[in-house]
Amino acid sequence: EMLRSLVLVGLVATVAGAGWTPKHAAELIKTAKAIGAPGKGILAADESTGTIAKRFASINVENSEANRQKYRQLLFKTPKIEEHISGVIMYEETLYQKSDEGTPFPDLLKSKGVITGIKVDTGVVELPGTHGETSTTGLDGLAKRCAKYYEAGARFAKWRAVLKIDEKTGCPSTLSMQENAWGLARYAAICQSEGLVPIVEPEILMDGPHSIEHCAKVTEEVLSYVYKALADNHVLLEGTMLKPNMVCPGSESSKACTTAEMAFHTVMTLRKAVPPAVPTICFLSGGQSEEEATLNLNAMNAITAVSKPWSLTFSYGRALQASCLKAWAGKDENIEKAKQVLLERAKANGEATLGKYAGGAGGADAAQKLFVKNYSY
């Protein structure tokens, strides 16, 4: 513990000597490292009201605030979930909801040692002059919102930028990469100024027929733009997390890849583009099945031939919740069963962060594809 404290002090002193330093630097560094703790990752429960409506429609449940509170409470009250989950991303409504006993959800999670996060972007809009590419909105008033969220108990934030691959039209365009990288960097700097660790999420969609090699090339280029923008905006990398896509073939590709190939291309791409100062990389699942997302994460962590200076973990929404939601089906009598399903999936992913997942958790339900074309939420 003393050594950890000395390292933390040393990091803060180092970044302070390099120029502008956020006033919350020590807390930011501590939070970013804690979320990447061995055997743990993030439960992304930040679906917007519109997106959760689609999830509930699949199990014939009304999209009411009461049902949204009941479902999120099921997730957060799962016994022993804290053994595998270090952080939870919430939608704004959820941040201010309470358990049936009157405990605010951030306090409920804090009592388990789980850190609360908050989705802060306000969605995407089309980027004029491009082939349907987008940029993310939400910078207006962000500092005030972040201060409010910090007061409510949040300690990290998420902002999703969305890019697409289309070799025929040249996507992602330079304009799209520059605009999304700059937006992520401005968001990150603002979050840090108010005490929130920013998850930097430049998601490259799986849509399309592209090869895994082309996805690797594009991912490296996008990340290069992102880290240049973060540097230009004086973002403290030690107090950030990266949420990237895994490097894989497009959803319409005629050439499938093995788990080992995906792991190799992803790790090698990250080694080229992500500075070692970044403590935690928490992957998005991108529409993979629950089992695929876990096996792929496990394969990356099982690689020992090259160094991986970051914690490689998960920030999964659908790939943690799909089977749990199906098991619950909106019925009170199914709540305990649904909690067990969630815990099993969380445990599997926790094992995958250590490269120790043997496979098979969740059975056939976990193998169902979750891909949605041009996914938004």
C-alpha angles and dihedrals in degrees: 000000000000090000090050090052092049091051090049092050089048092052093050091048091049095051091043089057090052096061135271114026127189113244089235093052097127093048092045092053092046093049095047091051094044093055089054093051114145113275095015141092146158131295106211105211096156100114111150120240089261094050095047086052088063091048092050092046089060089062096034095250123146114247097234128144089245092056092045089052091047093051096046089046089054089055097045096044095052106130115247092005087130089067089071105018121069099172142018125207113214137192113238094257091055093050089065098039123102138213120256087265091058098256115140109242093241089055091047090054093043090056086060093047092253119138121228122229132184135213106233107174119096099216136271134297129195115270108230115234095032137095095263096305120151145216127206124247132208109089094114108095092357096133092056092046092049091051089051092049092049089053089051091055105268117139103176137032142206132218120178121210115188126210131172137208119228115155093191094059097030096248130199089050123203088249092055093048093047095045096046093044091051092047091051091049095049090048091049094051092048093048092051092049088060098042101262122127106229121226103213107212118182098169117194106200121236092226116123144043097276124136126248089248091057091047089053091051093049094044091052091049094048092049090049090056090047097052092045089054092046090053092048089053094049093241114175101237092196087063097051139079129210121222106191136165118255113251107254141137119279119272090252096043116132090213116071122201133217124244089250092053092049091049093048095049093045096049094044092049092050091048089057098046113024119076116232089236088077105094103196136034111188112187126220116225096225096203098313116142117264091255095045092052091051096045092048092051090048092051092054092050091047091062109106103161093086133036120258108195095189135064107258108210142138140271100184130170111165092021090060101034110036098087092036092055091048091050092051096048089179094289123128092215089061097053097097092046091050091051090054091051091051092047092051091053093045090050091050091053091045088056089048091058086062095044089245104111111126096192134237102091114146097013121224095345091062091055095059115116115248099187117139118185115245089359118209133171 
